Coordinates of C-alpha atoms and ligand atoms in Angstrom, one line a residue:
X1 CA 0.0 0.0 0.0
X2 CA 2.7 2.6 1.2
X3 CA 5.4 1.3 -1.8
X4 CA 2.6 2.8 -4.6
X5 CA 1.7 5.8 -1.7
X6 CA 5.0 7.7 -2.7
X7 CA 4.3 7.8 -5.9
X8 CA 0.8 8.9 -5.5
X9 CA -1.0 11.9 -5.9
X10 CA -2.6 13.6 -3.0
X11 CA -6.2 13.0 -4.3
X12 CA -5.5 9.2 -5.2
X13 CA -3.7 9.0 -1.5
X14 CA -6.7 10.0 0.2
X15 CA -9.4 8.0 -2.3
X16 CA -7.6 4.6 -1.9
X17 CA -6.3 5.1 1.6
X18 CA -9.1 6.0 4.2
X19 CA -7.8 4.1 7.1
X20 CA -3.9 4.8 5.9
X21 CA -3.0 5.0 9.8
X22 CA -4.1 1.5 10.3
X23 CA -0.7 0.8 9.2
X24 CA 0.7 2.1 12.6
X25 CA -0.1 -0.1 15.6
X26 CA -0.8 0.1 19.6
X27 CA 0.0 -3.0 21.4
X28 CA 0.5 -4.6 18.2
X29 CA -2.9 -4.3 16.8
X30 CA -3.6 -1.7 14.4
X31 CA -4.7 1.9 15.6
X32 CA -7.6 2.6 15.8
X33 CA -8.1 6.4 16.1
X34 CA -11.1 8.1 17.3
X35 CA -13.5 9.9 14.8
X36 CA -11.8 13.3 15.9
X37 CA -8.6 12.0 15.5
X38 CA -9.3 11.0 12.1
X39 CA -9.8 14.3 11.2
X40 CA -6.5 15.9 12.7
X41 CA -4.7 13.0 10.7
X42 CA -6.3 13.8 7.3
X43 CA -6.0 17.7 8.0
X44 CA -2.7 17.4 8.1
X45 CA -1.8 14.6 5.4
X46 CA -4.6 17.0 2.9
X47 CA -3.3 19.9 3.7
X48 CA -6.7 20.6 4.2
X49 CA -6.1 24.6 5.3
X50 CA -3.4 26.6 4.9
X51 CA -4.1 28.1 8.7
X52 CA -5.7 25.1 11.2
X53 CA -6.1 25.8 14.9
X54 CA -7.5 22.5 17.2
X55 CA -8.2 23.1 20.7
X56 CA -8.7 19.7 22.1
X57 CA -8.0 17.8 26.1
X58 CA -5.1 17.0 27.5
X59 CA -4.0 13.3 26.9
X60 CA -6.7 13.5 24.0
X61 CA -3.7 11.9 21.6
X62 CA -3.0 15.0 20.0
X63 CA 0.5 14.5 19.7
X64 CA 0.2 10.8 19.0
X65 CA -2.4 11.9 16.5
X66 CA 0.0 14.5 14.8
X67 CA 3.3 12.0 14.9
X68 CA 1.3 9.4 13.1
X69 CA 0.6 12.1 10.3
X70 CA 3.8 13.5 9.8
X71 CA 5.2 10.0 9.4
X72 CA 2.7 9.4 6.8
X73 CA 3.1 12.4 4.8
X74 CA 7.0 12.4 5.7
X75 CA 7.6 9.3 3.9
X76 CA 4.3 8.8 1.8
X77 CA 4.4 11.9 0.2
X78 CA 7.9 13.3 0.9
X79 CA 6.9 16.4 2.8
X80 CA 8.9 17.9 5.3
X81 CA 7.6 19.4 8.4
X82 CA 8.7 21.3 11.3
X83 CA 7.4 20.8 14.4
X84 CA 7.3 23.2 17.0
X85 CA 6.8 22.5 20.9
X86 CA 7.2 24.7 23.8
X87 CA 9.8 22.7 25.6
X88 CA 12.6 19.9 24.9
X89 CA 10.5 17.5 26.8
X90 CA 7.5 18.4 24.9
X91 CA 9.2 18.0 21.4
X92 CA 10.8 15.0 22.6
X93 CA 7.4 13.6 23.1
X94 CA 6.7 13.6 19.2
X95 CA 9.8 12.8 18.2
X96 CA 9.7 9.7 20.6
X97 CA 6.3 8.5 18.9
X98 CA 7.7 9.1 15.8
X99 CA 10.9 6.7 16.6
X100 CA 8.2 4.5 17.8
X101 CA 5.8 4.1 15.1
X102 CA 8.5 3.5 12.4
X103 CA 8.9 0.6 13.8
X104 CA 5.6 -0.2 12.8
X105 CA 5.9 -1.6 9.6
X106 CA 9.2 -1.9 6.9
X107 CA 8.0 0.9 4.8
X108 CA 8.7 3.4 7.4
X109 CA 12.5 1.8 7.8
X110 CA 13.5 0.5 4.4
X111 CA 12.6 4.8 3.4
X112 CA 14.7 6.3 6.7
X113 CA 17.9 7.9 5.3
X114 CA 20.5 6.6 8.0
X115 CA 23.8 7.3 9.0
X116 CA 25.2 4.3 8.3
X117 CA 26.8 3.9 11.6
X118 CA 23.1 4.4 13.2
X119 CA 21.5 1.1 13.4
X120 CA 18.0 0.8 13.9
X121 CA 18.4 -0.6 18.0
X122 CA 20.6 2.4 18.3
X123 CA 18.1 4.5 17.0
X124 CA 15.6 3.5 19.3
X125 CA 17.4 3.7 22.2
X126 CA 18.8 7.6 20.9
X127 CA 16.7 10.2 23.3
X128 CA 18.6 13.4 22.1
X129 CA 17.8 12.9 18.1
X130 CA 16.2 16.0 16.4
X131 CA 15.4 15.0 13.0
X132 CA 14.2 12.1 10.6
X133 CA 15.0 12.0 7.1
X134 CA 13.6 9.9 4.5
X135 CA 15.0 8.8 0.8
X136 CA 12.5 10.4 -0.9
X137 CA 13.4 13.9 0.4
X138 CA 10.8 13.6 3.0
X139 CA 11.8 14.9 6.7
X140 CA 10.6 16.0 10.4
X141 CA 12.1 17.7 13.1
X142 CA 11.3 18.9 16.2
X143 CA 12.9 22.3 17.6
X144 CA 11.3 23.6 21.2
X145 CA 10.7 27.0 21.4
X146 CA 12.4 28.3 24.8
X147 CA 14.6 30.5 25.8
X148 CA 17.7 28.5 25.5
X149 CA 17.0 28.4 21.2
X150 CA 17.7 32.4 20.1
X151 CA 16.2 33.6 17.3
X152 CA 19.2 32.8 14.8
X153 CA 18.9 29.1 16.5
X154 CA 15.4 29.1 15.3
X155 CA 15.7 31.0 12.2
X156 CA 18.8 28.3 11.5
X157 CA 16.4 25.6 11.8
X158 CA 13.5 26.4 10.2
X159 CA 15.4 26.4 6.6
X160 CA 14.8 22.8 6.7
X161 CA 11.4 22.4 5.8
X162 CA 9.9 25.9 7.5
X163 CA 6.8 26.1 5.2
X164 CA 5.5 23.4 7.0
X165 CA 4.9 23.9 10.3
X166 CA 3.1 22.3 13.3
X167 CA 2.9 23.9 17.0
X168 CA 2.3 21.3 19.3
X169 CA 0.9 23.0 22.7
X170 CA 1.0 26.5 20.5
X171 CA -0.6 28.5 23.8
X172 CA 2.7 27.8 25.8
X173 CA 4.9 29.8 23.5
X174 CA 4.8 33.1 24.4
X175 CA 3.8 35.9 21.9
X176 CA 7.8 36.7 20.8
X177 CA 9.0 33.3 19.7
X178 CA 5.6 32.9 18.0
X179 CA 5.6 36.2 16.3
X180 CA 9.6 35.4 15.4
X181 CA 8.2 32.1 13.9
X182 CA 5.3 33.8 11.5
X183 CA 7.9 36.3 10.5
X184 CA 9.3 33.4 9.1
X185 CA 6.3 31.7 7.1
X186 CA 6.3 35.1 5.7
X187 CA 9.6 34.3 3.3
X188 CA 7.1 31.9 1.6
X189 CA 4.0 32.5 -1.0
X190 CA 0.9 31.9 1.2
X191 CA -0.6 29.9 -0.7
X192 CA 2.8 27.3 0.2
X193 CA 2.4 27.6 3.3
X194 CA 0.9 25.0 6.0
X195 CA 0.7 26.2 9.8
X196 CA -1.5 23.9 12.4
X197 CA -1.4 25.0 15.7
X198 CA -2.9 22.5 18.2
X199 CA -3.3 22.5 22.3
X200 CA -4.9 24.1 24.8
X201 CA -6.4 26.9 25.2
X202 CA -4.3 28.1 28.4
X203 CA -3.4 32.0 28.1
X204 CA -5.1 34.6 25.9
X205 CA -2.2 35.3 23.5
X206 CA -1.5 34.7 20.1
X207 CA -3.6 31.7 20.4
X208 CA -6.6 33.3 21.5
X209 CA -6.2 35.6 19.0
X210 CA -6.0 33.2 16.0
X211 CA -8.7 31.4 17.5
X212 CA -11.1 34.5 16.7
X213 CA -9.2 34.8 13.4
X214 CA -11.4 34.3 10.4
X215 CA -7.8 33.5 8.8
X216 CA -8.1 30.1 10.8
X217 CA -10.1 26.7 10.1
X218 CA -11.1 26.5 13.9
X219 CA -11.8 22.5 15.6
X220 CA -12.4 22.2 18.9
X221 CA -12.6 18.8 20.8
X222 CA -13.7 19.1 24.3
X223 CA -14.1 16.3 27.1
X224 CA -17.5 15.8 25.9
X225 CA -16.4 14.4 23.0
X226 CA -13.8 12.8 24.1
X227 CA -16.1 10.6 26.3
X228 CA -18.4 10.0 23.5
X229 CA -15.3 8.4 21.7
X230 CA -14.4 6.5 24.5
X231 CA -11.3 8.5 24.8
X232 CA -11.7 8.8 28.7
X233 CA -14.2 7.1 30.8
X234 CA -16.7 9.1 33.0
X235 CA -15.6 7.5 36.0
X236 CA -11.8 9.5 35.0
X237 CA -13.0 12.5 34.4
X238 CA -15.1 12.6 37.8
X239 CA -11.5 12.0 39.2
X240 CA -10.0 14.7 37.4
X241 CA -13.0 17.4 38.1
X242 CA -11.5 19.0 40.9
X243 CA -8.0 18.9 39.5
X244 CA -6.3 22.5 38.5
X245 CA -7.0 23.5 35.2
X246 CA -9.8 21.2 34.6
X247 CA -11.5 23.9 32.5
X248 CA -8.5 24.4 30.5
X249 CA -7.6 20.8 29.8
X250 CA -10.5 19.0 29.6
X251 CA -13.2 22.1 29.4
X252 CA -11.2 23.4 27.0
X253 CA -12.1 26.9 27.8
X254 CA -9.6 29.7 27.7
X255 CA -9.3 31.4 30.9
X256 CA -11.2 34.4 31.9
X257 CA -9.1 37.6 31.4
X258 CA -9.4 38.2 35.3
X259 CA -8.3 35.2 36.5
X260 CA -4.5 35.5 35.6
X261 CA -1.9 37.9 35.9
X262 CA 0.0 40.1 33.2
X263 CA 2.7 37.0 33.2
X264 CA -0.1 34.4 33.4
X265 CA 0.4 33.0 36.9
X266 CA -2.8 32.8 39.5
X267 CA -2.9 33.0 42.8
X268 CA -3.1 29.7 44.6
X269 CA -6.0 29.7 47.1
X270 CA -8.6 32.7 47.0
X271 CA -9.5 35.1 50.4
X272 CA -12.6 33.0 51.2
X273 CA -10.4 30.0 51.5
X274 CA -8.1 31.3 53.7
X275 CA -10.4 33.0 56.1
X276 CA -12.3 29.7 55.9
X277 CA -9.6 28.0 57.0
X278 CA -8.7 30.2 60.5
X279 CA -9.3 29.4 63.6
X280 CA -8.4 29.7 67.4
X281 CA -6.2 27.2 68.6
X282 CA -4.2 24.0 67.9
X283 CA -6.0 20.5 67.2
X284 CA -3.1 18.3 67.6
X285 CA -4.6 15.0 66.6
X286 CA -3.1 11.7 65.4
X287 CA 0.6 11.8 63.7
X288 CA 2.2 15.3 63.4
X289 CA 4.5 16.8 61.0
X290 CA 7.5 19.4 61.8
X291 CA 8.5 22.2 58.4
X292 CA 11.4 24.3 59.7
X293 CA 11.9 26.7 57.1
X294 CA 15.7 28.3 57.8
X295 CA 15.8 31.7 56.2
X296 CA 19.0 33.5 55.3
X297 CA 20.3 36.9 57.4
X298 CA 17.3 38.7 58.9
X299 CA 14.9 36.4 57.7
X300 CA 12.6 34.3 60.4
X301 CA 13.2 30.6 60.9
X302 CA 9.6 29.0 61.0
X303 CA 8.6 26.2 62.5
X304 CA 5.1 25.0 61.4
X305 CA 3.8 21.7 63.3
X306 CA 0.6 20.2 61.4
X307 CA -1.6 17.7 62.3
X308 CA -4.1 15.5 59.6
X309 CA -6.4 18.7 60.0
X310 CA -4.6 21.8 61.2
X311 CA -1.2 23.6 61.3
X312 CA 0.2 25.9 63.6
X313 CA 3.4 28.0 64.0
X314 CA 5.4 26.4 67.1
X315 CA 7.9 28.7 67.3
X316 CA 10.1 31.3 65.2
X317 CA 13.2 32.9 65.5
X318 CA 16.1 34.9 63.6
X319 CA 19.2 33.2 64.7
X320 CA 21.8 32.3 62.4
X321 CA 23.3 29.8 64.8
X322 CA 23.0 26.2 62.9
X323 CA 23.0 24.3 66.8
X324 CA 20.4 26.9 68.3
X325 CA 18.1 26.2 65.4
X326 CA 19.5 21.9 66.0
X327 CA 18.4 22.3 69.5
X328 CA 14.9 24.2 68.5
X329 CA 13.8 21.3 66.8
X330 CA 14.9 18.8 68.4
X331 CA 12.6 20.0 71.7
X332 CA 9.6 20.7 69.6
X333 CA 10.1 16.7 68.1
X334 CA 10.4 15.9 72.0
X335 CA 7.9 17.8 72.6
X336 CA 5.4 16.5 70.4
X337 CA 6.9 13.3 70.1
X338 CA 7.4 13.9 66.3
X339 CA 9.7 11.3 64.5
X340 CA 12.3 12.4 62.2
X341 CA 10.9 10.8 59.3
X342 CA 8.1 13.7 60.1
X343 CA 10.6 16.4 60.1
X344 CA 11.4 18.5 57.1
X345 CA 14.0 20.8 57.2
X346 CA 14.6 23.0 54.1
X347 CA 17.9 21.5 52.6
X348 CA 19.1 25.2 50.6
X349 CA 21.4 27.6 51.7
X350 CA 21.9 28.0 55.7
X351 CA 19.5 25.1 56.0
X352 CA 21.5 22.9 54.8
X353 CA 23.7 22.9 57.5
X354 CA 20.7 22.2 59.7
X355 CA 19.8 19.3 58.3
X356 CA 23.4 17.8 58.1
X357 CA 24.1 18.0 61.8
X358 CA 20.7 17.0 62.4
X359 CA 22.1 13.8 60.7
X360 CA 25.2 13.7 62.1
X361 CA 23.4 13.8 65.2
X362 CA 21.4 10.3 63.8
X363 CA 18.3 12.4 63.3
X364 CA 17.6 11.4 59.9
X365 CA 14.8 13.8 59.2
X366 CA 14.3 15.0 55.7
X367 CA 16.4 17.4 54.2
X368 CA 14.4 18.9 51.3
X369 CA 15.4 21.0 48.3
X370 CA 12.6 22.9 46.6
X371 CA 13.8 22.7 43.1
X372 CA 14.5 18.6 43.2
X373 CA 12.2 16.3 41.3
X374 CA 8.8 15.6 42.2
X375 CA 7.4 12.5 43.2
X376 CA 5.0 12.8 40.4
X377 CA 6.8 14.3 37.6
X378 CA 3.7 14.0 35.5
X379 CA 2.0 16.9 37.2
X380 CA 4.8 18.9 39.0
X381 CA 8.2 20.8 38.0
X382 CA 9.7 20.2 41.5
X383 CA 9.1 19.3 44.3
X384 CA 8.0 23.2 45.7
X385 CA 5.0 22.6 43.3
X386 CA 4.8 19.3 44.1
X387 CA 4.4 20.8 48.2
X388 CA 2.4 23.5 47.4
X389 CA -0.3 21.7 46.0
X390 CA -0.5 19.6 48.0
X391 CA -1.3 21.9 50.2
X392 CA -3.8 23.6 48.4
X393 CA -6.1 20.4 48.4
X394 CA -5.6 20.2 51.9
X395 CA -7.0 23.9 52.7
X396 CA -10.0 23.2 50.0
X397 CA -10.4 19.9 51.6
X398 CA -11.2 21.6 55.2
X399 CA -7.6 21.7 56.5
X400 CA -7.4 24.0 59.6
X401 CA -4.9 26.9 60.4
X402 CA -4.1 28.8 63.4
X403 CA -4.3 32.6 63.6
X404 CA -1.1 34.1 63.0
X405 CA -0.5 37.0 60.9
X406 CA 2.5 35.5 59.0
X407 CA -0.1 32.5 57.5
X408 CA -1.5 35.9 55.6
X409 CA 1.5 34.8 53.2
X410 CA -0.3 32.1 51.8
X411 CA -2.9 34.9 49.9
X412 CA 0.6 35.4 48.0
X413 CA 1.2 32.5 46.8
X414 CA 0.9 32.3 42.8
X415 CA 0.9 29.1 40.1
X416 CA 1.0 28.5 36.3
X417 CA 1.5 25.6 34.0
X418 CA 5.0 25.5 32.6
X419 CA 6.4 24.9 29.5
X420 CA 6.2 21.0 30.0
X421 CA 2.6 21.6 31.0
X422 CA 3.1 20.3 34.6
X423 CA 2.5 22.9 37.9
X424 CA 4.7 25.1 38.7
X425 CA 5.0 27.9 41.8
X426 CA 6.2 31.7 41.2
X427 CA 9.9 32.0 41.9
X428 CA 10.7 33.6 44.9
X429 CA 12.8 36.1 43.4
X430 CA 9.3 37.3 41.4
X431 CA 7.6 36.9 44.5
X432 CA 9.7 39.0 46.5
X433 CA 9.9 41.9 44.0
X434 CA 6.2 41.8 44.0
X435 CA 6.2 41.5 48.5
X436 CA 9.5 43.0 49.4
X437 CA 9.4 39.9 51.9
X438 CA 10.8 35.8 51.8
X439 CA 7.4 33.7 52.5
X440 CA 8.9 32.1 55.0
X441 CA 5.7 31.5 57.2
X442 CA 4.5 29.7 54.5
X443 CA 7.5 27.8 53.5
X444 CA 7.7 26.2 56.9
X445 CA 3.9 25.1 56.2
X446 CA 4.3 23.8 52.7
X447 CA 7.1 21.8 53.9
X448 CA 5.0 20.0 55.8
X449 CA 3.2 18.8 52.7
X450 CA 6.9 17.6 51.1
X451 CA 7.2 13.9 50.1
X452 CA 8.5 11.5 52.4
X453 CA 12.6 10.3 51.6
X454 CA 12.6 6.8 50.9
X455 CA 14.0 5.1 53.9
X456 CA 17.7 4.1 53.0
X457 CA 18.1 0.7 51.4
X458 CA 20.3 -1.2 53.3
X459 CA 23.2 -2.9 51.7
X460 CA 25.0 -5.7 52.9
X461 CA 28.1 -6.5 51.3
Ligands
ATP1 N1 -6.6 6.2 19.4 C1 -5.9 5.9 20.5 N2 -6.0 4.6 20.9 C2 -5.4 4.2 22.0 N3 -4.6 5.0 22.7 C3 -4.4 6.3 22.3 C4 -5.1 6.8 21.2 N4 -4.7 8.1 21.0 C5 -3.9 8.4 22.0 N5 -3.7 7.3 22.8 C6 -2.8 7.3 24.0 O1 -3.1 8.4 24.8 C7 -2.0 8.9 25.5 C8 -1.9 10.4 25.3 O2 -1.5 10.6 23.9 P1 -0.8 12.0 23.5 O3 0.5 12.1 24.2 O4 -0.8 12.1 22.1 O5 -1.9 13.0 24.1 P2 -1.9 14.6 24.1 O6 -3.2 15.0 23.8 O7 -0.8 15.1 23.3 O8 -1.6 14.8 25.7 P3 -0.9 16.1 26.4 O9 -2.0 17.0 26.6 O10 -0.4 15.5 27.7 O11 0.2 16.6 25.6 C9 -0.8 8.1 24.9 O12 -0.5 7.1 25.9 C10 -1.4 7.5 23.7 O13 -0.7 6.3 23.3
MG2 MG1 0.8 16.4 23.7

């Protein structure tokens, strides 16, 4: 089918190939793609529209959907494409399912255009590769759009095949990469030209813009639909209802102009919450946690004990002595009878020095760094995020917290999606140009909502 598709005109492609992606597989049956998918595959192997925009959900198979495609038209009809993506790991994503999928049937690998030295295991195994090329002149690549690539970088790039573009997650480049990359679509005739931008809907920049754009043939896939394909199950998507961003991702709705900043972040629990949340005095029931957040000259140390349902600040200071801040928590673990696996110190700066006598000392409480990986790298950049939202459920979920004026920190508190599309917290540099002031009230609270160490495997040898 595929040796006669090279040769094939566009119109014959499409009249004697209608299920052409059957040809790929998924756990070694052939794909089946959903009736929305179907039509993001043939908008892109038609060339349907010179200007295509698809909102659709997250985990919908929109860049499965779009690999599949490029693969086809790469090699079937020796197009080369560009594709765009916000972020290394996002790009690496599509080039990933493209490795993948040639492995789906000869025709993909008796066409790829080697380096001889490359065999195909190595190819597989590669996780830094860029760009495909075909013998019939056919090609894809995958270039993220962040600030590491300048403009020459990108400019460099699109030479390749920059008439042919696709911008995977288009809403998470911001408006001067993307108006760098149209700039460029502009060295071609028009009529050349192929642009798709597909993703969701999460600021309202250039991609709102193009999305009320009469330019633009406009689909939109929502969860709805996505459940009447049988793309997610109703019993998921009552999981993920309460989830941040469920209105962007599955919803599919661009946010309301109030509800985000000039730099697109959102504050992370609102006034009502927090006010919600206050009360009198400590409940300290069941298992309790210690956060001692160590701040740097003239900043507090804060030491937040929580319970399942309420937090409290224990104590503060402004020492800069490593033992006095060693002895401070070691009598408020005596004094609450708080194990060290329920102790989180922060592990940065002059905290880290805590933390290692505390060790020393065979206290092995954990030492955490804010910018480490998260236990669910799926949803979070780091582990801050990864604390901080956790947190946030708790205070929706009822959590409890005692009066004290430096818990007002938590109103400052801001989010966004990043670039990879997972959770991630405001710097504290940002912050602090915006407060004048280190949160360090609620640093010692979020801390308290840090992942667990594993306990140390032992090792006999
Ligand atoms: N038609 C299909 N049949 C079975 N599985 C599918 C189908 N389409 C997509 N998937 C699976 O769904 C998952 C998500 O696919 P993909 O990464 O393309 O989604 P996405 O919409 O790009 O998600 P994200 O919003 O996270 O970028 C993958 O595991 C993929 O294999
Ligand atoms: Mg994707």
């Amino acid at each position: 089918m595929f040796g006669e598709l090279r040769l094939a005109s566009k119109d014959r492609l499409k009249m004697k190939n209608e299920e052409l992606y059957r040809i790929f597989k998924l756990h070694d049956k052939p794909i089946e793609l959903s009736p929305m998918q179907k039509v993001i595959f043939y908008e892109i192997i038609d060339f349907s529209h010179i200007r295509t925009q698809i909102i659709a959900p997250t985990q919908y198979g929109k860049t499965l959907t779009v690999a599949l495609a490029i693969l086809t038209a790469a090699v079937g009809m020796s197009e080369r494409f560009t594709v765009l993506a916000p972020s290394e790991k996002k790009a690496r994503i599509l080039m990933n399912y493209c490795i993948e999928h040639l492995f789906d049937s000869e025709v993909f690998l008796s066409a790829l255009d080697l380096d001889p030295n490359i065999t195909w295991d190595k190819l597989r195994r590669e996780r830094t590769r860029t760009n495909l090329s075909f013998k019939g002149g056919g090609g894809i690549q995958v270039l993220s759009l962040d600030a590491r690539n300048t403009r020459r970088n990108i400019e460099a790039v699109m030479g390749f095949g920059g008439n042919r573009l696709i911008l995977d997650e288009s809403s998470l480049i911001d408006d001067p990469l993307y108006a760098t990359v149209k700039r460029m679509l502009g060295g071609y005739k028009y009529s050349d030209t192929f642009l798709l931008e597909i993703g969701n809907p999460f600021y309202r920049n250039h991609f709102y813009r193009t999305w009320n754009s009469d330019l633009y043939h406009k689909i939109f896939i929502d969860y709805h639909i996505g459940l009447q394909e049988g793309r997610y199950s109703p019993e998921f998507i009552d999981e993920v209802r309460d989830e941040a961003y469920f209105d962007i991702f599955y919803e599919c709705k661009f946010p309301e102009p109030d509800q985000l900043d000039a730099r697109g972040y959102r504050f992370l629990v609102t006034d009502t919450e927090y006010q919600k949340s206050l009360i009198e005095t400590p409940v300290p029931d069941g298992e309790l946690k210690l956060g001692a957040d160590i701040g740097a000259g003239g900043d507090f140390n804060v030491f937040t004990v929580r319970s399942q349902k309420c937090a409290w600040v224990e104590e503060k200071n402004q020492t800069q002595d490593t033992m006095t801040n060693v002895n401070v928590i070691r009598d408020i673990m005596k004094k609450r009878k708080i194990t060290a696996r329920n102790v989180f110190v922060d592990d940065i700066g002059i905290g880290r020095g805590v933390t290692d006598r505390l060790k020393e000392l065979g206290i092995k409480v954990n030492g955490i760094s804010s910018g480490a990986k998260p236990k669910d790298t799926t949803r979070y950049k780091n582990i801050k995020a990864e604390m901080t939202w956790n947190f946030r459920k708790w205070i929706k979920e009822g959590g409890k917290l005692v009066k004290n004026e430096g818990y007002n920190q938590v109103l400052w508190i801001k989010y966004k999606v990043s670039t990879d599309k997972v959770i991630q917290i405001e710097p504290k540099d940002e912050l602090m140009q915006r407060t004048g002031k280190s949160p360090d009230y609620f640093d010692s609270l979020a801390l308290t909502f840090a992942p667990q160490k594993p306990e140390p495997k032992i090792r006999f040898i």
